[in-house]
Amino acid sequence: KGKRAFIAGIADDNGYGWAIAKSLAAAGAEILVGTWVPALNIFETSLRRGKFDESRVLPDGSLMEITKVYPLDAVYDSPEDVPEDVKTNKRYAGSSNWTVKEAAESVKQDFGTIDILVHSLANGPEVSKPLLETSRHGYLAALSASSYSYVSLLKHFIPIMNPGGSSISLTYIASERIIPGYGGGMSSAKAALESDTRVLAFEAGRKHKIRVNTISAGPLRSRAAKAIGFIDMMIDYSLANAPLQKELSAEEVGNTAAFLASPLASAITGAVIYVDNGLNAMGVGV
Ligand code: NAD
């Protein structure tokens, strides 16, 4: 029987989420997507108008089908948490049931269960500020959108995940090594995400037989990465210094996610898996 995946954090065809969806679809999974509410309209319109058709092509020539797109804002767990100004905001008012709890309920109503949960989202409003200049508000916002959002997603989706299921998030080496420019508490958020991966692997493994891993990905020119401002430099640095001197493709991360979600990885949980052309192993640039 085919597996069903819910991938949170796709709003165009340039990011890791899209590539993961494609690799999972190529392996036969049914694809459900959670899209950030303010980006939902343009994403659905572009999908419908065929703007992504070229990037929907799978290795066998068929087009990836997205069964359903759900609105999602992963910084809110349930309707009680949504402030009035967001509720009435024009970009939110047109959608409904987009808190994490409601999204999980909608998926349950529509499909019953899922097998694979992917968290491919992050946000840090002060990412361009050094940590020393980051406000408390900016720091906590980075943790809320990039780290707790994963705890919340797993918490609310676990009840509808089949035993043997697999959950994957995306992290970045700035959690453990100094990457100047990855500021605003985003390095802290990734450190939390990686630590939580271990604790959640224990809890979800013992209670529900679900595996929890995170992929530490190398640099990709996604929309989110371009907003940080130093992505071209990071890609050049990797090209110059990594053991494998080639540009990293999103597909390589997608394929690793498909492996981690499959029975081939049945003994892997609580792990940080590097998909970065080996850059993490270098001690010095050469
Ligand atoms: P992306 O722009 O494709 O994905 C980020 C997504 O998060 C966007 O679709 C955005 O709409 C969504 N999002 C933001 N706030 C949200 C919220 N509150 N609720 C729901 N969705 C929200 O960019 P990406 O670089 O592919 O990012 C995916 C993941 O990969 C992130 O965790 C990122 O930190 C990680 N990552 C990226 C790189 C890189 O170089 N691009 C490297 C390592 C790790």
mmCIF file of C-alpha atoms and ligand atoms in Angstrom:
data_model
loop_
_atom_site.group_PDB
_atom_site.id
_atom_site.type_symbol
_atom_site.label_atom_id
_atom_site.label_comp_id
_atom_site.label_asym_id
_atom_site.label_seq_id
_atom_site.Cartn_x
_atom_site.Cartn_y
_atom_site.Cartn_z
ATOM 1 C CA LYS A 1 0.000 0.000 0.000
ATOM 2 C CA GLY A 2 1.274 3.463 -0.872
ATOM 3 C CA LYS A 3 2.274 5.834 1.877
ATOM 4 C CA ARG A 4 0.832 9.258 2.531
ATOM 5 C CA ALA A 5 3.011 12.260 3.370
ATOM 6 C CA PHE A 6 2.197 15.661 4.829
ATOM 7 C CA ILE A 7 4.875 18.210 3.977
ATOM 8 C CA ALA A 8 4.725 21.509 5.847
ATOM 9 C CA GLY A 9 6.579 24.434 4.275
ATOM 10 C CA ILE A 10 6.090 24.517 0.515
ATOM 11 C CA ALA A 11 5.152 27.774 -1.206
ATOM 12 C CA ASP A 12 7.073 27.503 -4.492
ATOM 13 C CA ASP A 13 9.213 25.061 -6.467
ATOM 14 C CA ASN A 14 12.608 26.362 -5.303
ATOM 15 C CA GLY A 15 12.916 25.055 -1.754
ATOM 16 C CA TYR A 16 13.752 21.799 -0.033
ATOM 17 C CA GLY A 17 10.099 21.034 0.692
ATOM 18 C CA TRP A 18 9.247 20.874 -3.006
ATOM 19 C CA ALA A 19 12.225 18.614 -3.723
ATOM 20 C CA ILE A 20 11.279 16.314 -0.846
ATOM 21 C CA ALA A 21 7.717 16.130 -2.164
ATOM 22 C CA LYS A 22 9.046 15.110 -5.572
ATOM 23 C CA SER A 23 11.331 12.399 -4.214
ATOM 24 C CA LEU A 24 8.527 11.020 -2.045
ATOM 25 C CA ALA A 25 6.106 11.125 -4.995
ATOM 26 C CA ALA A 26 8.659 9.377 -7.214
ATOM 27 C CA ALA A 27 8.832 6.630 -4.573
ATOM 28 C CA GLY A 28 5.060 6.254 -4.756
ATOM 29 C CA ALA A 29 3.823 8.360 -1.844
ATOM 30 C CA GLU A 30 0.665 10.445 -1.921
ATOM 31 C CA ILE A 31 1.513 14.107 -1.316
ATOM 32 C CA LEU A 32 -0.327 16.518 0.993
ATOM 33 C CA VAL A 33 1.121 19.975 1.496
ATOM 34 C CA GLY A 34 0.856 22.586 4.246
ATOM 35 C CA THR A 35 1.425 26.105 2.910
ATOM 36 C CA TRP A 36 1.962 29.263 4.952
ATOM 37 C CA VAL A 37 -1.319 31.210 4.837
ATOM 38 C CA PRO A 38 0.074 34.476 3.404
ATOM 39 C CA ALA A 39 1.696 32.501 0.556
ATOM 40 C CA LEU A 40 -1.250 30.200 -0.122
ATOM 41 C CA ASN A 41 -3.058 32.179 -2.794
ATOM 42 C CA ILE A 42 -0.122 32.682 -5.091
ATOM 43 C CA PHE A 43 1.061 29.096 -4.613
ATOM 44 C CA GLU A 44 -2.311 27.582 -5.484
ATOM 45 C CA THR A 45 -2.812 29.948 -8.403
ATOM 46 C CA SER A 46 0.620 29.166 -9.791
ATOM 47 C CA LEU A 47 0.011 25.426 -9.393
ATOM 48 C CA ARG A 48 -3.352 25.676 -11.160
ATOM 49 C CA ARG A 49 -1.994 27.792 -13.998
ATOM 50 C CA GLY A 50 0.774 25.283 -14.676
ATOM 51 C CA LYS A 51 3.613 27.578 -13.611
ATOM 52 C CA PHE A 52 5.293 24.662 -11.822
ATOM 53 C CA ASP A 53 4.603 22.013 -14.446
ATOM 54 C CA GLU A 54 8.207 21.859 -15.632
ATOM 55 C CA SER A 55 9.400 21.250 -12.080
ATOM 56 C CA ARG A 56 6.652 18.710 -11.468
ATOM 57 C CA VAL A 57 8.229 16.214 -13.867
ATOM 58 C CA LEU A 58 9.268 13.006 -12.097
ATOM 59 C CA PRO A 59 12.046 10.652 -13.259
ATOM 60 C CA ASP A 60 9.493 8.416 -15.055
ATOM 61 C CA GLY A 61 8.166 11.386 -17.025
ATOM 62 C CA SER A 62 4.880 11.718 -15.144
ATOM 63 C CA LEU A 63 3.938 14.876 -13.219
ATOM 64 C CA MET A 64 3.918 14.988 -9.426
ATOM 65 C CA GLU A 65 0.363 15.220 -8.144
ATOM 66 C CA ILE A 66 -0.342 17.201 -4.998
ATOM 67 C CA THR A 67 -3.540 15.686 -3.656
ATOM 68 C CA LYS A 68 -4.384 18.624 -1.420
ATOM 69 C CA VAL A 69 -2.903 21.896 -0.209
ATOM 70 C CA TYR A 70 -3.780 22.920 3.356
ATOM 71 C CA PRO A 71 -3.367 26.434 4.730
ATOM 72 C CA LEU A 72 -1.037 26.432 7.730
ATOM 73 C CA ASP A 73 0.560 28.851 10.106
ATOM 74 C CA ALA A 74 2.799 26.818 12.350
ATOM 75 C CA VAL A 75 3.293 29.543 14.942
ATOM 76 C CA TYR A 76 -0.287 29.034 16.141
ATOM 77 C CA ASP A 77 -1.352 25.791 17.772
ATOM 78 C CA SER A 78 -5.091 26.375 18.030
ATOM 79 C CA PRO A 79 -7.616 29.166 17.316
ATOM 80 C CA GLU A 80 -7.363 30.534 20.885
ATOM 81 C CA ASP A 81 -3.727 31.433 20.191
ATOM 82 C CA VAL A 82 -4.449 33.653 17.193
ATOM 83 C CA PRO A 83 -4.311 37.378 17.973
ATOM 84 C CA GLU A 84 -7.115 39.606 16.728
ATOM 85 C CA ASP A 85 -4.957 41.509 14.225
ATOM 86 C CA VAL A 86 -3.960 38.255 12.528
ATOM 87 C CA LYS A 87 -7.519 36.896 12.507
ATOM 88 C CA THR A 88 -8.778 40.005 10.738
ATOM 89 C CA ASN A 89 -5.734 40.375 8.481
ATOM 90 C CA LYS A 90 -6.726 40.306 4.816
ATOM 91 C CA ARG A 91 -4.209 37.575 4.007
ATOM 92 C CA TYR A 92 -5.601 35.289 6.712
ATOM 93 C CA ALA A 93 -9.310 36.064 6.669
ATOM 94 C CA GLY A 94 -9.879 34.238 3.373
ATOM 95 C CA SER A 95 -8.640 30.905 4.790
ATOM 96 C CA SER A 96 -9.779 28.835 7.721
ATOM 97 C CA ASN A 97 -8.585 25.986 9.937
ATOM 98 C CA TRP A 98 -4.930 26.845 9.494
ATOM 99 C CA THR A 99 -3.629 26.454 13.059
ATOM 100 C CA VAL A 100 -1.567 23.306 13.614
ATOM 101 C CA LYS A 101 -4.304 21.538 15.557
ATOM 102 C CA GLU A 102 -6.949 22.334 12.954
ATOM 103 C CA ALA A 103 -4.703 21.346 10.049
ATOM 104 C CA ALA A 104 -4.143 17.929 11.648
ATOM 105 C CA GLU A 105 -7.899 17.597 12.188
ATOM 106 C CA SER A 106 -8.590 18.472 8.552
ATOM 107 C CA VAL A 107 -6.090 15.890 7.313
ATOM 108 C CA LYS A 108 -7.657 13.326 9.631
ATOM 109 C CA GLN A 109 -11.127 14.107 8.279
ATOM 110 C CA ASP A 110 -9.984 13.950 4.661
ATOM 111 C CA PHE A 111 -7.611 10.977 4.750
ATOM 112 C CA GLY A 112 -7.643 9.329 8.189
ATOM 113 C CA THR A 113 -3.940 8.738 8.582
ATOM 114 C CA ILE A 114 -0.494 9.659 7.280
ATOM 115 C CA ASP A 115 2.834 7.811 7.291
ATOM 116 C CA ILE A 116 5.346 10.590 6.744
ATOM 117 C CA LEU A 117 5.551 14.061 8.312
ATOM 118 C CA VAL A 118 7.996 16.621 6.919
ATOM 119 C CA HIS A 119 8.812 19.978 8.539
ATOM 120 C CA SER A 120 10.514 22.197 5.972
ATOM 121 C CA LEU A 121 9.919 25.640 7.372
ATOM 122 C CA ALA A 122 11.757 28.315 9.281
ATOM 123 C CA ASN A 123 11.380 31.984 9.955
ATOM 124 C CA GLY A 124 13.466 34.489 11.899
ATOM 125 C CA PRO A 125 12.337 38.093 11.600
ATOM 126 C CA GLU A 126 15.742 39.368 12.748
ATOM 127 C CA VAL A 127 17.871 36.826 10.857
ATOM 128 C CA SER A 128 20.049 39.564 9.373
ATOM 129 C CA LYS A 129 20.971 40.919 12.823
ATOM 130 C CA PRO A 130 23.923 39.512 14.796
ATOM 131 C CA LEU A 131 22.861 37.585 17.904
ATOM 132 C CA LEU A 132 24.240 40.359 20.111
ATOM 133 C CA GLU A 133 21.814 42.795 18.473
ATOM 134 C CA THR A 134 18.806 40.479 18.435
ATOM 135 C CA SER A 135 15.793 41.469 20.513
ATOM 136 C CA ARG A 136 14.071 39.080 22.889
ATOM 137 C CA HIS A 137 11.030 39.256 20.650
ATOM 138 C CA GLY A 138 13.013 38.385 17.515
ATOM 139 C CA TYR A 139 14.826 35.522 19.235
ATOM 140 C CA LEU A 140 11.623 33.997 20.580
ATOM 141 C CA ALA A 141 9.907 34.453 17.210
ATOM 142 C CA ALA A 142 12.730 32.505 15.519
ATOM 143 C CA LEU A 143 12.360 29.685 18.056
ATOM 144 C CA SER A 144 8.580 29.709 17.747
ATOM 145 C CA ALA A 145 8.490 29.498 13.945
ATOM 146 C CA SER A 146 11.540 27.296 13.431
ATOM 147 C CA SER A 147 11.723 24.987 16.472
ATOM 148 C CA TYR A 148 8.521 24.802 18.491
ATOM 149 C CA SER A 149 6.569 24.617 15.232
ATOM 150 C CA TYR A 150 8.080 21.161 14.832
ATOM 151 C CA VAL A 151 7.218 20.032 18.363
ATOM 152 C CA SER A 152 3.677 21.224 17.735
ATOM 153 C CA LEU A 153 3.351 19.572 14.312
ATOM 154 C CA LEU A 154 4.584 16.241 15.615
ATOM 155 C CA LYS A 155 2.406 16.485 18.704
ATOM 156 C CA HIS A 156 -0.733 17.089 16.661
ATOM 157 C CA PHE A 157 0.013 14.703 13.788
ATOM 158 C CA ILE A 158 1.319 11.755 15.825
ATOM 159 C CA PRO A 159 -2.220 10.602 16.684
ATOM 160 C CA ILE A 160 -2.944 10.170 12.975
ATOM 161 C CA MET A 161 0.460 8.685 12.055
ATOM 162 C CA ASN A 162 0.619 4.983 11.366
ATOM 163 C CA PRO A 163 3.094 3.001 13.514
ATOM 164 C CA GLY A 164 6.365 2.646 11.630
ATOM 165 C CA GLY A 165 5.930 6.201 10.379
ATOM 166 C CA SER A 166 8.739 8.645 9.895
ATOM 167 C CA SER A 167 9.203 12.326 10.580
ATOM 168 C CA ILE A 168 11.856 14.599 9.085
ATOM 169 C CA SER A 169 12.927 18.207 9.558
ATOM 170 C CA LEU A 170 15.587 20.397 7.959
ATOM 171 C CA THR A 171 18.439 21.926 9.919
ATOM 172 C CA TYR A 172 21.637 23.868 9.229
ATOM 173 C CA ILE A 173 25.194 23.554 10.529
ATOM 174 C CA ALA A 174 25.002 27.059 12.058
ATOM 175 C CA SER A 175 23.550 25.202 15.074
ATOM 176 C CA GLU A 176 26.950 23.787 15.973
ATOM 177 C CA ARG A 177 29.566 25.910 14.156
ATOM 178 C CA ILE A 178 29.841 29.669 13.843
ATOM 179 C CA ILE A 179 28.224 30.915 10.630
ATOM 180 C CA PRO A 180 28.367 34.714 10.746
ATOM 181 C CA GLY A 181 25.281 36.142 9.076
ATOM 182 C CA TYR A 182 22.863 33.443 10.257
ATOM 183 C CA GLY A 183 21.594 35.644 13.035
ATOM 184 C CA GLY A 184 18.468 36.666 14.881
ATOM 185 C CA GLY A 185 18.514 33.512 16.995
ATOM 186 C CA MET A 186 18.254 31.252 13.939
ATOM 187 C CA SER A 187 21.435 29.418 14.971
ATOM 188 C CA SER A 188 19.856 28.895 18.396
ATOM 189 C CA ALA A 189 16.625 27.716 16.751
ATOM 190 C CA LYS A 190 18.475 25.058 14.741
ATOM 191 C CA ALA A 191 20.353 23.918 17.879
ATOM 192 C CA ALA A 192 16.997 23.482 19.609
ATOM 193 C CA LEU A 193 15.587 21.633 16.596
ATOM 194 C CA GLU A 194 18.493 19.172 16.620
ATOM 195 C CA SER A 195 18.303 18.574 20.351
ATOM 196 C CA ASP A 196 14.547 18.142 20.123
ATOM 197 C CA THR A 197 15.087 15.601 17.320
ATOM 198 C CA ARG A 198 16.765 13.314 19.860
ATOM 199 C CA VAL A 199 14.209 13.773 22.626
ATOM 200 C CA LEU A 200 11.276 13.479 20.216
ATOM 201 C CA ALA A 201 12.839 10.356 18.682
ATOM 202 C CA PHE A 202 12.793 8.790 22.135
ATOM 203 C CA GLU A 203 9.269 9.818 23.003
ATOM 204 C CA ALA A 204 7.714 9.127 19.582
ATOM 205 C CA GLY A 205 9.696 5.903 19.222
ATOM 206 C CA ARG A 206 8.709 4.457 22.573
ATOM 207 C CA LYS A 207 5.095 5.537 22.427
ATOM 208 C CA HIS A 208 4.212 5.275 18.756
ATOM 209 C CA LYS A 209 7.062 3.466 16.924
ATOM 210 C CA ILE A 210 7.690 6.599 14.907
ATOM 211 C CA ARG A 211 11.177 7.627 13.789
ATOM 212 C CA VAL A 212 12.371 11.239 14.034
ATOM 213 C CA ASN A 213 15.382 12.530 12.105
ATOM 214 C CA THR A 214 16.699 15.809 10.796
ATOM 215 C CA ILE A 215 18.683 16.560 7.639
ATOM 216 C CA SER A 216 21.478 19.088 7.997
ATOM 217 C CA ALA A 217 21.404 20.482 4.493
ATOM 218 C CA GLY A 218 24.024 22.480 2.626
ATOM 219 C CA PRO A 219 23.230 25.830 1.019
ATOM 220 C CA LEU A 220 20.398 26.114 -1.532
ATOM 221 C CA ARG A 221 19.162 29.256 -3.299
ATOM 222 C CA SER A 222 15.593 28.995 -1.924
ATOM 223 C CA ARG A 223 13.303 31.928 -1.334
ATOM 224 C CA ALA A 224 13.989 31.802 2.423
ATOM 225 C CA ALA A 225 17.750 31.584 1.893
ATOM 226 C CA LYS A 226 17.800 34.507 -0.520
ATOM 227 C CA ALA A 227 16.038 36.594 2.122
ATOM 228 C CA ILE A 228 18.949 35.987 4.536
ATOM 229 C CA GLY A 229 21.267 37.641 2.040
ATOM 230 C CA PHE A 230 24.453 35.549 2.087
ATOM 231 C CA ILE A 231 23.414 32.461 0.163
ATOM 232 C CA ASP A 232 25.645 33.022 -2.904
ATOM 233 C CA MET A 233 28.651 33.392 -0.645
ATOM 234 C CA MET A 234 27.737 30.153 1.161
ATOM 235 C CA ILE A 235 27.360 28.270 -2.099
ATOM 236 C CA ASP A 236 30.732 29.594 -3.330
ATOM 237 C CA TYR A 237 32.349 28.710 0.006
ATOM 238 C CA SER A 238 31.043 25.163 -0.181
ATOM 239 C CA LEU A 239 32.147 24.795 -3.785
ATOM 240 C CA ALA A 240 35.643 25.907 -2.835
ATOM 241 C CA ASN A 241 36.012 23.989 0.426
ATOM 242 C CA ALA A 242 33.802 20.875 0.570
ATOM 243 C CA PRO A 243 35.192 17.403 -0.171
ATOM 244 C CA LEU A 244 32.754 17.173 -3.112
ATOM 245 C CA GLN A 245 33.225 20.272 -5.256
ATOM 246 C CA LYS A 246 29.833 20.479 -6.905
ATOM 247 C CA GLU A 247 26.744 22.560 -6.316
ATOM 248 C CA LEU A 248 24.260 20.813 -4.021
ATOM 249 C CA SER A 249 20.916 20.098 -5.662
ATOM 250 C CA ALA A 250 17.648 20.140 -3.740
ATOM 251 C CA GLU A 251 16.982 16.692 -5.216
ATOM 252 C CA GLU A 252 19.899 15.235 -3.246
ATOM 253 C CA VAL A 253 18.211 16.367 -0.041
ATOM 254 C CA GLY A 254 14.857 15.104 -1.354
ATOM 255 C CA ASN A 255 16.311 11.675 -2.041
ATOM 256 C CA THR A 256 17.780 11.482 1.460
ATOM 257 C CA ALA A 257 14.378 12.348 2.907
ATOM 258 C CA ALA A 258 12.799 9.575 0.814
ATOM 259 C CA PHE A 259 15.397 7.134 2.141
ATOM 260 C CA LEU A 260 14.833 8.253 5.746
ATOM 261 C CA ALA A 261 11.075 7.865 5.281
ATOM 262 C CA SER A 262 11.450 4.369 3.851
ATOM 263 C CA PRO A 263 11.924 0.978 5.527
ATOM 264 C CA LEU A 264 15.544 1.101 4.288
ATOM 265 C CA ALA A 265 16.140 3.449 7.238
ATOM 266 C CA SER A 266 14.155 1.400 9.758
ATOM 267 C CA ALA A 267 16.882 1.571 12.428
ATOM 268 C CA ILE A 268 17.722 5.256 12.002
ATOM 269 C CA THR A 269 16.141 7.651 14.485
ATOM 270 C CA GLY A 270 17.265 10.630 16.547
ATOM 271 C CA ALA A 271 19.910 11.377 13.931
ATOM 272 C CA VAL A 272 21.281 14.473 12.273
ATOM 273 C CA ILE A 273 22.079 13.392 8.704
ATOM 274 C CA TYR A 274 24.405 15.689 6.753
ATOM 275 C CA VAL A 275 23.565 16.267 3.103
ATOM 276 C CA ASP A 276 26.115 18.957 2.319
ATOM 277 C CA ASN A 277 28.770 17.510 -0.006
ATOM 278 C CA GLY A 278 30.744 16.732 3.173
ATOM 279 C CA LEU A 279 31.429 20.353 4.129
ATOM 280 C CA ASN A 280 30.633 19.594 7.798
ATOM 281 C CA ALA A 281 33.655 17.315 8.026
ATOM 282 C CA MET A 282 36.175 20.033 7.135
ATOM 283 C CA GLY A 283 38.139 21.667 9.943
ATOM 284 C CA VAL A 284 39.635 24.422 7.829
ATOM 285 C CA GLY A 285 39.042 25.986 4.432
ATOM 286 C CA VAL A 286 41.531 25.023 1.741
HETATM 287 P P1 NAD B 1 11.630 27.823 1.516
HETATM 288 O O1 NAD B 1 11.388 29.275 1.398
HETATM 289 O O2 NAD B 1 11.365 26.973 0.328
HETATM 290 O O3 NAD B 1 10.842 27.175 2.732
HETATM 291 C C1 NAD B 1 10.495 27.836 3.906
HETATM 292 C C2 NAD B 1 8.989 27.784 4.001
HETATM 293 O O4 NAD B 1 8.555 28.095 5.307
HETATM 294 C C3 NAD B 1 8.276 28.763 3.065
HETATM 295 O O5 NAD B 1 7.417 28.051 2.210
HETATM 296 C C4 NAD B 1 7.481 29.642 4.027
HETATM 297 O O6 NAD B 1 6.255 30.036 3.476
HETATM 298 C C5 NAD B 1 7.296 28.690 5.192
HETATM 299 N N1 NAD B 1 6.943 29.328 6.469
HETATM 300 C C6 NAD B 1 7.532 30.364 7.097
HETATM 301 N N2 NAD B 1 6.896 30.642 8.246
HETATM 302 C C7 NAD B 1 5.882 29.749 8.368
HETATM 303 C C8 NAD B 1 4.856 29.522 9.332
HETATM 304 N N3 NAD B 1 4.753 30.290 10.417
HETATM 305 N N4 NAD B 1 3.973 28.520 9.119
HETATM 306 C C9 NAD B 1 4.055 27.746 8.019
HETATM 307 N N5 NAD B 1 5.004 27.902 7.071
HETATM 308 C C10 NAD B 1 5.899 28.897 7.243
HETATM 309 O O7 NAD B 1 13.168 27.724 1.970
HETATM 310 P P2 NAD B 1 14.107 26.471 2.328
HETATM 311 O O8 NAD B 1 15.477 27.070 2.398
HETATM 312 O O9 NAD B 1 13.890 25.330 1.432
HETATM 313 O O10 NAD B 1 13.678 26.105 3.805
HETATM 314 C C11 NAD B 1 13.189 24.842 4.219
HETATM 315 C C12 NAD B 1 13.966 24.347 5.418
HETATM 316 O O11 NAD B 1 15.308 24.055 5.019
HETATM 317 C C13 NAD B 1 14.066 25.355 6.563
HETATM 318 O O12 NAD B 1 13.964 24.687 7.799
HETATM 319 C C14 NAD B 1 15.485 25.887 6.400
HETATM 320 O O13 NAD B 1 16.006 26.410 7.597
HETATM 321 C C15 NAD B 1 16.180 24.611 5.981
HETATM 322 N N6 NAD B 1 17.519 24.789 5.403
HETATM 323 C C16 NAD B 1 17.714 25.573 4.309
HETATM 324 C C17 NAD B 1 18.998 25.726 3.788
HETATM 325 C C18 NAD B 1 19.231 26.583 2.568
HETATM 326 O O14 NAD B 1 20.388 26.923 2.260
HETATM 327 N N7 NAD B 1 18.199 26.939 1.820
HETATM 328 C C19 NAD B 1 20.094 25.063 4.382
HETATM 329 C C20 NAD B 1 19.862 24.259 5.499
HETATM 330 C C21 NAD B 1 18.579 24.123 6.013
#
